Amino acid sequence: MSDTATFTVSGMTCGHCVASVEEEVSEIPGVQSVEVDLESGRLVVVAPHPVDPALVRAAVDEAGYTLHDAE
Ligand code: 9UX
């Protein structure tokens, strides 16, 4: 079993931005996979249990971008 959470990230403009977000979010304990789509800003986080959105927000902040709830 796993939980998938989807968010939107704003401020990314290049592949390095995407890599930074993926790296930071991947460091959240328990996270199994992270996918970021540059064009849409879609961030998909998969973990065994729901990840605290505050942790995702902090990780995205750390990378230098802004997290929004998925639309
Ligand atoms: Mo380069 Mo992407 O500064 O922000 S990593 S455009």
CSV table of C-alpha atoms and ligand atoms in Angstrom, one decimal:
chain,number,residue,atom,x,y,z
A,1,MET,CA,0.0,0.0,0.0
A,2,SER,CA,1.1,3.5,-0.6
A,3,ASP,CA,-0.3,7.0,-0.5
A,4,THR,CA,0.0,9.4,-3.4
A,5,ALA,CA,-0.2,13.2,-2.8
A,6,THR,CA,-0.3,15.8,-5.5
A,7,PHE,CA,0.7,19.4,-5.2
A,8,THR,CA,1.6,22.3,-7.5
A,9,VAL,CA,5.0,24.1,-7.3
A,10,SER,CA,5.5,27.6,-8.7
A,11,GLY,CA,8.7,29.3,-9.5
A,12,MET,CA,10.4,26.6,-11.4
A,13,THR,CA,11.8,27.6,-14.8
A,14,CYS,CA,14.4,24.9,-15.7
A,15,GLY,CA,15.5,21.3,-15.3
A,16,HIS,CA,17.8,22.3,-12.5
A,17,CYS,CA,14.8,23.7,-10.6
A,18,VAL,CA,13.1,20.4,-11.0
A,19,ALA,CA,16.1,18.5,-9.8
A,20,SER,CA,16.4,20.7,-6.7
A,21,VAL,CA,12.8,20.2,-5.7
A,22,GLU,CA,13.0,16.4,-6.3
A,23,GLU,CA,16.1,16.2,-4.2
A,24,GLU,CA,14.7,18.1,-1.2
A,25,VAL,CA,11.4,16.3,-1.2
A,26,SER,CA,13.1,13.0,-1.6
A,27,GLU,CA,14.8,13.6,1.7
A,28,ILE,CA,11.5,13.6,3.6
A,29,PRO,CA,11.5,10.4,5.7
A,30,GLY,CA,9.5,7.6,4.1
A,31,VAL,CA,9.2,9.2,0.7
A,32,GLN,CA,9.4,6.5,-1.9
A,33,SER,CA,9.2,8.5,-5.1
A,34,VAL,CA,9.0,12.1,-6.2
A,35,GLU,CA,8.0,13.3,-9.7
A,36,VAL,CA,8.0,16.9,-10.7
A,37,ASP,CA,6.7,18.1,-14.1
A,38,LEU,CA,8.3,21.4,-15.1
A,39,GLU,CA,5.6,22.7,-17.4
A,40,SER,CA,2.6,22.1,-15.2
A,41,GLY,CA,4.4,22.4,-11.9
A,42,ARG,CA,2.8,19.2,-10.8
A,43,LEU,CA,4.6,17.5,-7.8
A,44,VAL,CA,3.6,13.9,-7.0
A,45,VAL,CA,4.9,12.4,-3.8
A,46,VAL,CA,4.5,8.7,-3.0
A,47,ALA,CA,5.0,7.3,0.5
A,48,PRO,CA,3.8,4.3,2.5
A,49,HIS,CA,1.6,6.7,4.6
A,50,PRO,CA,0.3,10.2,3.9
A,51,VAL,CA,3.2,12.7,4.1
A,52,ASP,CA,2.6,15.8,6.2
A,53,PRO,CA,2.0,18.6,3.7
A,54,ALA,CA,4.0,20.9,6.1
A,55,LEU,CA,7.1,18.8,5.4
A,56,VAL,CA,6.5,19.0,1.7
A,57,ARG,CA,6.1,22.7,2.0
A,58,ALA,CA,9.3,23.1,4.0
A,59,ALA,CA,11.2,21.0,1.5
A,60,VAL,CA,10.0,23.0,-1.5
A,61,ASP,CA,10.8,26.2,0.4
A,62,GLU,CA,14.3,24.9,1.1
A,63,ALA,CA,14.7,24.3,-2.6
A,64,GLY,CA,13.7,27.9,-3.2
A,65,TYR,CA,10.2,27.5,-4.7
A,66,THR,CA,6.6,27.8,-3.5
A,67,LEU,CA,4.2,25.0,-2.8
A,68,HIS,CA,0.5,25.2,-3.5
A,69,ASP,CA,-2.3,22.7,-3.0
A,70,ALA,CA,-3.1,20.7,-6.1
A,71,GLU,CA,-5.9,22.2,-8.2
B,1,9UX,MO1,18.6,28.2,-12.9
B,1,9UX,MO2,16.1,26.9,-12.7
B,1,9UX,O1,18.8,29.5,-11.6
B,1,9UX,O2,15.8,28.3,-11.5
B,1,9UX,S1,17.9,26.4,-11.4
B,1,9UX,S2,16.5,28.7,-13.9
